[in-house]
Tab-separated table of C-alpha atoms and ligand atoms in Angstrom:
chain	number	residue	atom	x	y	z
A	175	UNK	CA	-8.929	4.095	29.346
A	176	UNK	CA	-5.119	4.727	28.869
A	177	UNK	CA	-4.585	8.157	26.881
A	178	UNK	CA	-3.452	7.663	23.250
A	179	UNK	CA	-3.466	9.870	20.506
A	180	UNK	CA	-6.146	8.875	19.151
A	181	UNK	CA	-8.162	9.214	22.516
A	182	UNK	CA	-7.177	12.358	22.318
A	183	UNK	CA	-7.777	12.785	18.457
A	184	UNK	CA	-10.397	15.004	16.555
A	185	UNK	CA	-11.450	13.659	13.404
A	186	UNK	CA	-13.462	14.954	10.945
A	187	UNK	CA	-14.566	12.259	8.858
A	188	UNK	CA	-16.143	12.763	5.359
A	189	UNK	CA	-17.936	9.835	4.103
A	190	UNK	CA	-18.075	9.961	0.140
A	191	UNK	CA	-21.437	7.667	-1.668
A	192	UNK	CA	-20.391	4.485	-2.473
A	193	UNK	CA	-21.259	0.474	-1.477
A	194	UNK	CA	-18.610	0.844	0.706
A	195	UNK	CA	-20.261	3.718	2.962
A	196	UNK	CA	-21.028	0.963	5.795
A	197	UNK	CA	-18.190	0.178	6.388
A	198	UNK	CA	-17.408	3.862	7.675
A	199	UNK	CA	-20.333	3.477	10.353
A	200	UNK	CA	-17.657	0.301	11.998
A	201	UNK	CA	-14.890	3.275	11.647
A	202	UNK	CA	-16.434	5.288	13.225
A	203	UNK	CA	-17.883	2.434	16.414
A	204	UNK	CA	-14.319	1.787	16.649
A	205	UNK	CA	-12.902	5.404	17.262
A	206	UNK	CA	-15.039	5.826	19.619
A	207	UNK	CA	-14.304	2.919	21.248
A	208	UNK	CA	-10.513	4.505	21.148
A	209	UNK	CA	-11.930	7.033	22.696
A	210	UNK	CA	-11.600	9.665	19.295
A	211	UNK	CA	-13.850	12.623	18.556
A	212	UNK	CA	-15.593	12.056	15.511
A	213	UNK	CA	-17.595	14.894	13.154
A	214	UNK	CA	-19.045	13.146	10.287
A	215	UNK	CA	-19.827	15.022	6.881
A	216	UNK	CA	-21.812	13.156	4.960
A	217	UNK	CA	-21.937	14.024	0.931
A	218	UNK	CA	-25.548	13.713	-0.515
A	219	UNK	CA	-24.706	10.457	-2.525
A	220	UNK	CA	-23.560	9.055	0.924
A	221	UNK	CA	-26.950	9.469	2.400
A	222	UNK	CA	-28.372	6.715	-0.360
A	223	UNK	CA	-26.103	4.020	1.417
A	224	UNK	CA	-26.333	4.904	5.138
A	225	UNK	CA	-28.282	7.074	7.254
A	226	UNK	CA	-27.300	10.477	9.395
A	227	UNK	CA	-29.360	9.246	11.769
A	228	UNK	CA	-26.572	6.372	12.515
A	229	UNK	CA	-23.538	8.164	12.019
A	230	UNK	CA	-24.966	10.593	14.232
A	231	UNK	CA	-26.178	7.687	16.815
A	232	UNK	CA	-22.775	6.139	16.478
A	233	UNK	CA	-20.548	9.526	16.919
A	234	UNK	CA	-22.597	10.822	19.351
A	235	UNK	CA	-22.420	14.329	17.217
A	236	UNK	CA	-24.623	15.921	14.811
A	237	UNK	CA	-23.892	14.733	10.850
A	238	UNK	CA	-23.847	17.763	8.778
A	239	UNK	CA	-24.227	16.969	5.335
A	240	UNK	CA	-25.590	21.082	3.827
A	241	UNK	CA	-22.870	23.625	2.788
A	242	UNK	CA	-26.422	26.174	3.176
A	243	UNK	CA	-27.765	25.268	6.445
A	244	UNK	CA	-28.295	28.497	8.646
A	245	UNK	CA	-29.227	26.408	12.231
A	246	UNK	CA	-25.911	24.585	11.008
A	247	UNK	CA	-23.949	27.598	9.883
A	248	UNK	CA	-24.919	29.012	13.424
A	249	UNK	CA	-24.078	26.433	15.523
A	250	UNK	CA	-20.488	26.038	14.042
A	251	UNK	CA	-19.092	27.427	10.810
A	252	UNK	CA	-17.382	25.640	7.971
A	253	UNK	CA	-14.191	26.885	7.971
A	254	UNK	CA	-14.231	26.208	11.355
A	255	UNK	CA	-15.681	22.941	11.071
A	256	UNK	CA	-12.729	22.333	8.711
A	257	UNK	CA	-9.541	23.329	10.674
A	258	UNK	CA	-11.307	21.919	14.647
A	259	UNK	CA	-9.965	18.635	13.549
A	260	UNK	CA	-6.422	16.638	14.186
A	261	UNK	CA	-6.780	15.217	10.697
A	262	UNK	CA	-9.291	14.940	7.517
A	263	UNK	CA	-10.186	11.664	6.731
A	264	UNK	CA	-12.538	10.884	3.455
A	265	UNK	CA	-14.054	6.968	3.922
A	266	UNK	CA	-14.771	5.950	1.668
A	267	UNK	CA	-13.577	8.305	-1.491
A	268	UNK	CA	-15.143	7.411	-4.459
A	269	UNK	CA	-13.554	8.329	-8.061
A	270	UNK	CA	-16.031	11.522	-8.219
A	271	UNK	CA	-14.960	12.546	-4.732
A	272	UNK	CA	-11.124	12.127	-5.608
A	273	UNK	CA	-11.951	14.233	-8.945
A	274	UNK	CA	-13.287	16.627	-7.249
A	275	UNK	CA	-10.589	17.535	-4.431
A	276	UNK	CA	-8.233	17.160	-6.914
A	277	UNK	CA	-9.810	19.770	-9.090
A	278	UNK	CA	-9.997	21.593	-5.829
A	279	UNK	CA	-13.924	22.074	-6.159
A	280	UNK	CA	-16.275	23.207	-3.441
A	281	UNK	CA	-19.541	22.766	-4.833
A	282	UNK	CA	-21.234	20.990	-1.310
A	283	UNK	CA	-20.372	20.810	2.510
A	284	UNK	CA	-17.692	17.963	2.075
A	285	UNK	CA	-15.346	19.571	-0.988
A	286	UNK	CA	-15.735	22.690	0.897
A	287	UNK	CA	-14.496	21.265	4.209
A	288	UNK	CA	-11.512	19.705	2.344
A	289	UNK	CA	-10.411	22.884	0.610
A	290	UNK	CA	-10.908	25.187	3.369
A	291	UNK	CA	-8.912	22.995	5.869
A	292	UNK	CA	-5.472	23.490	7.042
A	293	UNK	CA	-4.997	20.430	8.389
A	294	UNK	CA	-3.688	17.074	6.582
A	295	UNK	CA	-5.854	14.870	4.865
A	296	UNK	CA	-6.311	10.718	4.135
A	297	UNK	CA	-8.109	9.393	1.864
A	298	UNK	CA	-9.601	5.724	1.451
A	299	UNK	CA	-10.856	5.140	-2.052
A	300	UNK	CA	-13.365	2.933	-2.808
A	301	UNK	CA	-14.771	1.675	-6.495
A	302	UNK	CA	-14.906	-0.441	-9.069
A	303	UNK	CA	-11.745	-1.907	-9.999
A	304	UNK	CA	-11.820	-0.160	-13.977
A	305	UNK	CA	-12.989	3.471	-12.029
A	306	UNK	CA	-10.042	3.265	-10.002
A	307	UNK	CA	-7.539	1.698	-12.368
A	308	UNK	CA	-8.739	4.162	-15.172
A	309	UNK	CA	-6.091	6.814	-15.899
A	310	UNK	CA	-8.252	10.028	-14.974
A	311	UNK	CA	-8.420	8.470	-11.500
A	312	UNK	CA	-5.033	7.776	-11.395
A	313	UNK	CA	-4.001	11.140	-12.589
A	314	UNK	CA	-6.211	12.608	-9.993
A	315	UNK	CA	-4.431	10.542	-6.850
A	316	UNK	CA	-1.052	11.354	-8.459
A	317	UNK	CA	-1.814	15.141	-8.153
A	318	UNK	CA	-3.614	14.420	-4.431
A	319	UNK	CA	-0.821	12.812	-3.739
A	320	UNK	CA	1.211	16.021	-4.908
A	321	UNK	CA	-0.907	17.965	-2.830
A	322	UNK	CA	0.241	16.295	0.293
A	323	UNK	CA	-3.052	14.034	0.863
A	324	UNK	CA	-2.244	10.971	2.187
A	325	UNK	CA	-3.809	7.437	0.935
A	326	UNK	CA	-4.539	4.321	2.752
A	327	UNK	CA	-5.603	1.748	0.300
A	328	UNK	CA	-7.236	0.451	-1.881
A	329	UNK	CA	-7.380	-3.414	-1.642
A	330	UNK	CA	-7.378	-6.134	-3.945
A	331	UNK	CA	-9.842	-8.572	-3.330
A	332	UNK	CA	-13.769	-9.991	-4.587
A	333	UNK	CA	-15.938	-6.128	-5.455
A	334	UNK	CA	-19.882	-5.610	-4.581
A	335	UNK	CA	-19.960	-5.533	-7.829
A	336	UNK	CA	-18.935	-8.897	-8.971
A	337	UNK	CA	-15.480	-8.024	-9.976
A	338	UNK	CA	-11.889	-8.716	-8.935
A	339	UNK	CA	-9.354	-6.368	-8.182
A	340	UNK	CA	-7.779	-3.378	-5.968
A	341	UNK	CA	-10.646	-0.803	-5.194
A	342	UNK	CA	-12.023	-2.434	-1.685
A	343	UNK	CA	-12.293	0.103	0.988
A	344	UNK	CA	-8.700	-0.560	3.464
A	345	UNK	CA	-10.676	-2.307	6.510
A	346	UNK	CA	-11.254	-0.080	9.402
A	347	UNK	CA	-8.430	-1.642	11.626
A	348	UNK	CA	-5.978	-0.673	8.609
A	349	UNK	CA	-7.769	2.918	8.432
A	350	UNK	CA	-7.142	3.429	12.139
A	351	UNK	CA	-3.524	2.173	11.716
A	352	UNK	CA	-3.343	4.792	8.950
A	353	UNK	CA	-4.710	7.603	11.143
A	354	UNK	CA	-2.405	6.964	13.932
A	355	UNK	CA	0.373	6.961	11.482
A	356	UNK	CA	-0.244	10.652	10.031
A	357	UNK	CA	-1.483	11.549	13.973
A	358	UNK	CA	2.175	10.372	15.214
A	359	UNK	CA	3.771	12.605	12.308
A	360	UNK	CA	2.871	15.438	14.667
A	361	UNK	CA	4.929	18.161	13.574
A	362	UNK	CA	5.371	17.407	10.336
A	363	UNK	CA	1.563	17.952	9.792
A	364	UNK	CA	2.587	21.571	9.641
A	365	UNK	CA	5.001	20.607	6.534
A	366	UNK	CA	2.453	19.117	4.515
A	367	UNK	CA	3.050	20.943	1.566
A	368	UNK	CA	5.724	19.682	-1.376
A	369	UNK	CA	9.136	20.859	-1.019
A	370	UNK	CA	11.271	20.348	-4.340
A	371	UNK	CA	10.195	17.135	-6.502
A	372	UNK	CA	12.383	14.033	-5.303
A	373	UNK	CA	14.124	12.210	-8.340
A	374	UNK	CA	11.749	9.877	-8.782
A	375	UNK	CA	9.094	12.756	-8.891
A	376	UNK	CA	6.587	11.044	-11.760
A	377	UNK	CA	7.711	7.599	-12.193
A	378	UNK	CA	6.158	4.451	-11.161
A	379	UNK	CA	7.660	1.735	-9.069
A	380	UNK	CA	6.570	-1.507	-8.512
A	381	UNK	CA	7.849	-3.912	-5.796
A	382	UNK	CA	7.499	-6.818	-3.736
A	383	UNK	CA	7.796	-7.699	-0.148
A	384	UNK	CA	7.611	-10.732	1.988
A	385	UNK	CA	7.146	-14.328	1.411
A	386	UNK	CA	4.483	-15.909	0.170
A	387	UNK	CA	2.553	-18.707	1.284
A	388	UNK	CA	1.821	-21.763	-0.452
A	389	UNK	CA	-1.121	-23.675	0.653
A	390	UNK	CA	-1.374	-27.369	1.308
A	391	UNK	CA	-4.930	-27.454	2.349
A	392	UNK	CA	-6.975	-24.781	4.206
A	393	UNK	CA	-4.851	-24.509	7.974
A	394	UNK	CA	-1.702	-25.387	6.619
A	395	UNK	CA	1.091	-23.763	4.125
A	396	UNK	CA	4.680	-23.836	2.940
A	397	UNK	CA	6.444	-20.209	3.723
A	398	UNK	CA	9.742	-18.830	4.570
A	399	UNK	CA	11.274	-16.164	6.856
A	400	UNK	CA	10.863	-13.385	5.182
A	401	UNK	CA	9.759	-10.482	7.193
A	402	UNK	CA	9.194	-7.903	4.241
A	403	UNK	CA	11.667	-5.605	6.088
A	404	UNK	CA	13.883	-5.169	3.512
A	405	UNK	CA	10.532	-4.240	0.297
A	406	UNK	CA	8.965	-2.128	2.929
A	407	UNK	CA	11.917	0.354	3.335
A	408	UNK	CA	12.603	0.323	-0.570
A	409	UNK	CA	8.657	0.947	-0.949
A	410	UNK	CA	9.172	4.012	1.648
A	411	UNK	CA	11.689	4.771	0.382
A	412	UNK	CA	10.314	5.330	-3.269
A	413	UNK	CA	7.812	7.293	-1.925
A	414	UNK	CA	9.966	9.767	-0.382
A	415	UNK	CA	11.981	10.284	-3.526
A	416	UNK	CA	8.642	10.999	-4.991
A	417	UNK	CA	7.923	7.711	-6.318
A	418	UNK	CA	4.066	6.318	-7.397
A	419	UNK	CA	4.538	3.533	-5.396
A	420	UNK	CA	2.526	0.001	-6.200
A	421	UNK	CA	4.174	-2.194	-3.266
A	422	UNK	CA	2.458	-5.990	-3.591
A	423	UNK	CA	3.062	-7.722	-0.440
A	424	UNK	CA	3.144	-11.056	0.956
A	425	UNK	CA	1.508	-12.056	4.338
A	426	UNK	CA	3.609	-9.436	6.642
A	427	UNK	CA	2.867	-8.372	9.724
A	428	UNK	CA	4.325	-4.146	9.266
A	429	UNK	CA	2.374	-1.420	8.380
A	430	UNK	CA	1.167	-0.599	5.396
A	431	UNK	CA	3.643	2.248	3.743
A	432	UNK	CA	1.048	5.258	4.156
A	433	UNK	CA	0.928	6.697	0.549
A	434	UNK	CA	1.561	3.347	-1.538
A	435	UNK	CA	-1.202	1.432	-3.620
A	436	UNK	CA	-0.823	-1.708	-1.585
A	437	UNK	CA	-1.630	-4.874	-2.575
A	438	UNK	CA	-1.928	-7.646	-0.013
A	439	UNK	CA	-1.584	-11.601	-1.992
A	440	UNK	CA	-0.625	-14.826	-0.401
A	441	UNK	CA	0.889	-16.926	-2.875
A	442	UNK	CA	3.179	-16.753	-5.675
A	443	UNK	CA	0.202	-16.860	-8.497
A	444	UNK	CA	-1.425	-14.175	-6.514
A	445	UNK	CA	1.568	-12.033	-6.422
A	446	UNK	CA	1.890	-12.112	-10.178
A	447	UNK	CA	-1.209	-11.238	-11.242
A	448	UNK	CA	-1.425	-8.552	-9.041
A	449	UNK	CA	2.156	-6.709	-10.436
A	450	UNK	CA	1.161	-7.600	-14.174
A	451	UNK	CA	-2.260	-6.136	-13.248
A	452	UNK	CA	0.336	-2.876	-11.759
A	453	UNK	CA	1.953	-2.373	-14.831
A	454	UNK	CA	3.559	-0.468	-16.929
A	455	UNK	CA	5.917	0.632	-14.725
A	456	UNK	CA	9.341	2.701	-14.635
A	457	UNK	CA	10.621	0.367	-12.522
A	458	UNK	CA	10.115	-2.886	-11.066
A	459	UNK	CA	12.130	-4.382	-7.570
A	460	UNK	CA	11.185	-7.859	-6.898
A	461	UNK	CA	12.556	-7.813	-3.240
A	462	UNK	CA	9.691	-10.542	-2.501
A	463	UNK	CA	10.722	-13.914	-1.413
A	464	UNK	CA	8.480	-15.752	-3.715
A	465	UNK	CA	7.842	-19.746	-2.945
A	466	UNK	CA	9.731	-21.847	-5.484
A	467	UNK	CA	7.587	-24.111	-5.384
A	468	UNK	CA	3.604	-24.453	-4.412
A	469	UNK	CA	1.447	-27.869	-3.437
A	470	UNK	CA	0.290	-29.446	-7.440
A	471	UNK	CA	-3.193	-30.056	-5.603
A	472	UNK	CA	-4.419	-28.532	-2.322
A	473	UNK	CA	-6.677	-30.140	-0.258
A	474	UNK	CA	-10.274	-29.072	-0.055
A	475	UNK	CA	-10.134	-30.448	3.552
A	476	UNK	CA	-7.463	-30.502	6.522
A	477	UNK	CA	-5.307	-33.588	5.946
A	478	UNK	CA	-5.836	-35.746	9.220
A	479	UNK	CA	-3.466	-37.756	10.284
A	480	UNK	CA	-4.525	-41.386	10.049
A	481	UNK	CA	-3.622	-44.730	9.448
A	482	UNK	CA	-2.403	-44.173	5.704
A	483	UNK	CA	1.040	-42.693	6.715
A	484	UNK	CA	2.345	-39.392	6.303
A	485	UNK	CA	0.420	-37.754	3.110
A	486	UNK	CA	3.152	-36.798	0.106
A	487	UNK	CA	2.852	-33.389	-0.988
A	488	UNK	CA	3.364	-32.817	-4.372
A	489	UNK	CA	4.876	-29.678	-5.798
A	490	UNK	CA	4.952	-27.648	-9.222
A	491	UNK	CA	7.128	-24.881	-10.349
A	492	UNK	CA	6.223	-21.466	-9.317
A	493	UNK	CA	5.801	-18.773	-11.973
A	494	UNK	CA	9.302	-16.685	-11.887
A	495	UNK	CA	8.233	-13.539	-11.829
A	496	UNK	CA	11.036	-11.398	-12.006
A	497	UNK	CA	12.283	-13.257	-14.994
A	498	UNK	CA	9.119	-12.559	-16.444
A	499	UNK	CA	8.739	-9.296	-16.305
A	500	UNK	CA	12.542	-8.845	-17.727
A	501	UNK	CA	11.039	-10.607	-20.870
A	502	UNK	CA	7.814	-9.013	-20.730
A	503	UNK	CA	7.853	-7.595	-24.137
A	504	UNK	CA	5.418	-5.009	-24.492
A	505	UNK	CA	5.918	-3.505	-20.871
A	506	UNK	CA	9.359	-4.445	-19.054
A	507	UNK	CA	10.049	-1.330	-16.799
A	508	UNK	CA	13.476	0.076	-17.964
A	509	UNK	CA	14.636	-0.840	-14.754
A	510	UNK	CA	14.545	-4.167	-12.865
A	511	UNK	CA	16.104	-4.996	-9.861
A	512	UNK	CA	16.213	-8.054	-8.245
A	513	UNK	CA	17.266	-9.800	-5.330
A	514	UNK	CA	19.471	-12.840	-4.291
A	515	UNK	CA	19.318	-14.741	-1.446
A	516	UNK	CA	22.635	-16.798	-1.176
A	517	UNK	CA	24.265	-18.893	1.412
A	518	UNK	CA	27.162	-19.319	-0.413
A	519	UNK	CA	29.188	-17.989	-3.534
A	520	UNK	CA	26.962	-15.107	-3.497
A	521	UNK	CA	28.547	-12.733	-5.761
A	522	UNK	CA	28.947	-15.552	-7.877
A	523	UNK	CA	25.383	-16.814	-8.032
A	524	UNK	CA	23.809	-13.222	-7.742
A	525	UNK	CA	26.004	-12.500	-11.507
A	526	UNK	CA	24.741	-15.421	-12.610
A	527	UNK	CA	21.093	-15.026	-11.663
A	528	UNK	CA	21.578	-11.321	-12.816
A	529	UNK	CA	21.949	-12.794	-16.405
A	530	UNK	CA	19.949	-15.597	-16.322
A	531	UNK	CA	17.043	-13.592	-15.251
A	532	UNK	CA	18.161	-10.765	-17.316
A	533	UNK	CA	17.570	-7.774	-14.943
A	534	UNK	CA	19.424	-4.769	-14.334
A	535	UNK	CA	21.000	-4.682	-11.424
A	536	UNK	CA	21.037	-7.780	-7.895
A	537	UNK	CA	21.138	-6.918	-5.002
A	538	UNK	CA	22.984	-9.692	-3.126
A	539	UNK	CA	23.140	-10.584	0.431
A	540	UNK	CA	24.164	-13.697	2.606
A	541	UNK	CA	21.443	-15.713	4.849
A	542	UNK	CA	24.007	-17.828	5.368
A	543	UNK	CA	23.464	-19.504	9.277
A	544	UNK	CA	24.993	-16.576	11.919
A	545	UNK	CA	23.569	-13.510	9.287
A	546	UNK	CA	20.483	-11.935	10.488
A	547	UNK	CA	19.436	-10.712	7.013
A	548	UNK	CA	15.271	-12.238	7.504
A	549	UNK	CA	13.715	-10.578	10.298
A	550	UNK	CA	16.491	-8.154	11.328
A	551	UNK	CA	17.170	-4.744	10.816
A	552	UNK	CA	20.653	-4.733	9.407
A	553	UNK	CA	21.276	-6.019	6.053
A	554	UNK	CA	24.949	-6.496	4.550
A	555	UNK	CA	24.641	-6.523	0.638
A	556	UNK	CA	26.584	-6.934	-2.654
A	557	UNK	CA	25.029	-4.716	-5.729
A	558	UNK	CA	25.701	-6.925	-9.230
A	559	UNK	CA	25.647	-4.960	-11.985
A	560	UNK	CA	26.806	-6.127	-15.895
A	561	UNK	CA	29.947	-4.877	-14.924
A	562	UNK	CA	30.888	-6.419	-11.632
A	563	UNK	CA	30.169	-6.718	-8.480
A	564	UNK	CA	30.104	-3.776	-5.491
A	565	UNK	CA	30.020	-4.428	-1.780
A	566	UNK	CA	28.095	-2.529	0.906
A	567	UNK	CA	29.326	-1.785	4.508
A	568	UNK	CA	26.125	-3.058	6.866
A	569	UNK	CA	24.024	-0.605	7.602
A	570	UNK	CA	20.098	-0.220	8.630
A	571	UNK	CA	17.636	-2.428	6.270
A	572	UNK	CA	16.391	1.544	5.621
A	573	UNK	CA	19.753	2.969	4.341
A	574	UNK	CA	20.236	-0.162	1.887
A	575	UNK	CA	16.365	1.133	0.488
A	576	UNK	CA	17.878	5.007	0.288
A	577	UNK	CA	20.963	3.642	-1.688
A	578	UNK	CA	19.275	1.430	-4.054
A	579	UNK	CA	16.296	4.109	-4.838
A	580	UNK	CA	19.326	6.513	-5.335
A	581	UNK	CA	21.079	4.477	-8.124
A	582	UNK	CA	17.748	3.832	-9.157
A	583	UNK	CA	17.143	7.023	-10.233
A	584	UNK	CA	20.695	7.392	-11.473
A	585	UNK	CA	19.688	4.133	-13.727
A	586	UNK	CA	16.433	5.334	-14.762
A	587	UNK	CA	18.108	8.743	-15.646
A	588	UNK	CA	20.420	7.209	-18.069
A	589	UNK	CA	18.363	5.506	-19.854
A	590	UNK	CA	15.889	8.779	-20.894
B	1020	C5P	O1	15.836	-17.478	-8.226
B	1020	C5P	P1	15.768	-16.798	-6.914
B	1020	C5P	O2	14.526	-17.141	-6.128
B	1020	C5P	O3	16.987	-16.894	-6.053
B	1020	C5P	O4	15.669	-15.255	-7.319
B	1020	C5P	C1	15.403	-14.252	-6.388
B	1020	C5P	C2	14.797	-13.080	-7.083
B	1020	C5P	O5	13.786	-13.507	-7.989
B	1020	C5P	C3	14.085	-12.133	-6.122
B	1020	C5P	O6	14.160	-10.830	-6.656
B	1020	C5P	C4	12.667	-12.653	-6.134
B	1020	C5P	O7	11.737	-11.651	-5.799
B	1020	C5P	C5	12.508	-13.109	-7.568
B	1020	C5P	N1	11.636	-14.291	-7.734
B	1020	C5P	C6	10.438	-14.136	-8.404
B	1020	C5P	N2	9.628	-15.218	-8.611
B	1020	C5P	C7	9.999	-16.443	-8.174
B	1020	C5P	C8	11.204	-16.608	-7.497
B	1020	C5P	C9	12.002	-15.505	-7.282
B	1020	C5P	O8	10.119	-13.026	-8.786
B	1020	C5P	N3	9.194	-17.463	-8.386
């Protein structure tokens, strides 16, 4: 086996007791199939959904799971147990397990571990959509998130519990992405703590990334070419100024911002539910290239060709929603910012969008033929405000996100 950080990697993985507890015993198979050292903690409400005996089977290590075990205590200690590790990870976290490290208790083995450590920490939640939507949880992540602790997660998607919504464990492929992420920060483990608040410290901003797909029966969809380049670095971006970050994302094939709420959709109804379901926010950025247009009926079955001709798809207006939440009444965010996609005229069409639409602020760029605005790393953009119209040298899709989260805040400032 080639070395990689993770093969190299120590980590101490606390499994909280939820429905979602199986899923860490696949976490941990496929660590050690990277070749990772793997404690496991269990807490005593994780030992009514899986067993020691298989996380122990499956790391190859004892599963501790008593903060008063003398043969334990003997063997190795739990403040050393805590800081012999590369990285905490809690898998799943449930809402009592968040509430609990964010009230920095150490009432068992596992809160103990996470107080006593000196190491960084990340955290996959996992509960019922209303637990983890319910503003005591959310107030606890914020302050986690204050703390330094890093989050991977949750999903949307279908609960054990019958319900719809984000709260699904991040799958273990996404977990291990998540882990090598904070692993390759390295150094900056050491720098875990806060620094000064970023001007977004507090706020909440929404956006959107990527296309979305449109089905037109189960293998086959309309898209376009967006890579989500461009909502990923504004997401990041956010979160370094501070930002509580919701990013809802089209099918995209980058990492998931490590910190964010993210919410993976595919279509255009999808995508809408999911940032109504975000709000209220301080701020929305609809950087999303969201289908027009989707199929008026998809087919239950692949349409074979045959001897009836070519099929004719029919197609219905998409929901706009960035012009929807500008009129959303009871919770626009007192900032929107939108984008525009133009081939030509574009500071034109951006002002005119900017007002039809009735956001803040456009930001414009060309995908005229010869730009390489989808899929590359440069982006050349116009901001549109009310007032006019101001043009940005080209610079990395990453310094356009810094600029626009920096009149962002100027924006959201003004308007206190
Ligand atoms: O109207 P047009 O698609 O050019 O507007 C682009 C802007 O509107 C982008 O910010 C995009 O995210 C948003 N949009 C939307 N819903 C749609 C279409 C576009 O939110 N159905």
């Amino acid at each position: 086996m080639t070395a990689t950080p993770l093969s190299s990697a120590r980590i101490l993985l606390v499994v909280g007791g939820g429905i979602a507890a199986y899923k860490s015993l696949e976490l941990i198979r496929r660590l050690r199939d990277h070749g990772t050292t793997v404690r496991v903690v269990m807490t005593a409400a994780a030992k009514h959904f899986i067993t020691p005996l298989s996380a122990a089977t499956l790391s190859g290590e004892p599963v501790r799971d008593e903060l008063f075990s003398l043969t334990d205590e003997s063997l190795i200690g739990h403040i050393e147990l805590s800081r012999a590790a590369d990285l905490v990870v809690v898998a799943p976290a449930t809402a009592n397990l968040l509430a609990r490290m964010a009230g920095g208790l150490a009432d068992d083995l596992a809160t103990t571990l996470l107080l006593a450590t000196d190491k960084r920490t990340l955290v996959a939640p996992a509960m019922n959509v209303r637990m983890w939507e319910h503003a005591a949880t959310q107030r606890n992540v914020e302050r986690l998130k204050a703390d330094g602790v890093l989050f991977v997660g949750p999903e949307a998607g279908p609960m054990a519990c019958g319900e719809f919504g984000p709260g699904r464990l991040a799958e273990p492929p996404a977990i291990i992405e998540a882990i090598e992420r904070a692993l390759a920060a390295g150094a900056l483990l050491d720098d875990w703590r806060p620094r000064s608040r970023g001007p977004l410290s507090g706020r909440h901003v929404i956006v959107t990334s990527g296309p979305t797909y449109e089905p037109i029966d189960p293998v086959r969809f309309l898209g376009n070419r967006s890579s989500g380049r461009q909502g990923h670095a504004i997401a990041q971006a956010a979160l370094s100024a501070d930002a509580r970050v919701t990013l809802v994302s089209g099918p995209v094939s980058l990492p998931d911002p490590i910190g964010a709420t993210v919410i993976h959709v595919e279509t255009a109804v999808e995508m809408r539910a999911a940032v109504e379901a975000a709000l209220p926010a301080d701020a929305f950025i609809g950087a999303a290239a969201v289908a027009d247009w989707r199929v008026e009926t998809v087919a239950g079955a692949k349409i074979k060709k045959g001897d009836r001709g070519s099929p004719t798809v029919r197609l219905v207006e998409n929901p706009d929603i960035l012009a929807e939440i500008c009129n959303n009444k009871a919770s626009r965010p007192a900032v929107v910012i939108g984008f525009a996609a133009e081939t030509e005229d574009v500071a034109a069409n951006a002002s005119a969008k900017l007002h039809r639409k009735g956001c803040d602020l456009i930001v414009a760029n060309s995908v005229a033929k010869g730009t390489s605005t989808f899929g590359g790393a440069t982006n050349q953009v116009q901001l549109i405000d009310a007032k006019g119209a101001e043009s940005w040298p080209s610079m990395s899709k990453a310094d356009v996100a810094d600029r626009i989260i920096r009149r962002l805040a100027v924006e959201l400032s003004k308007r206190q």
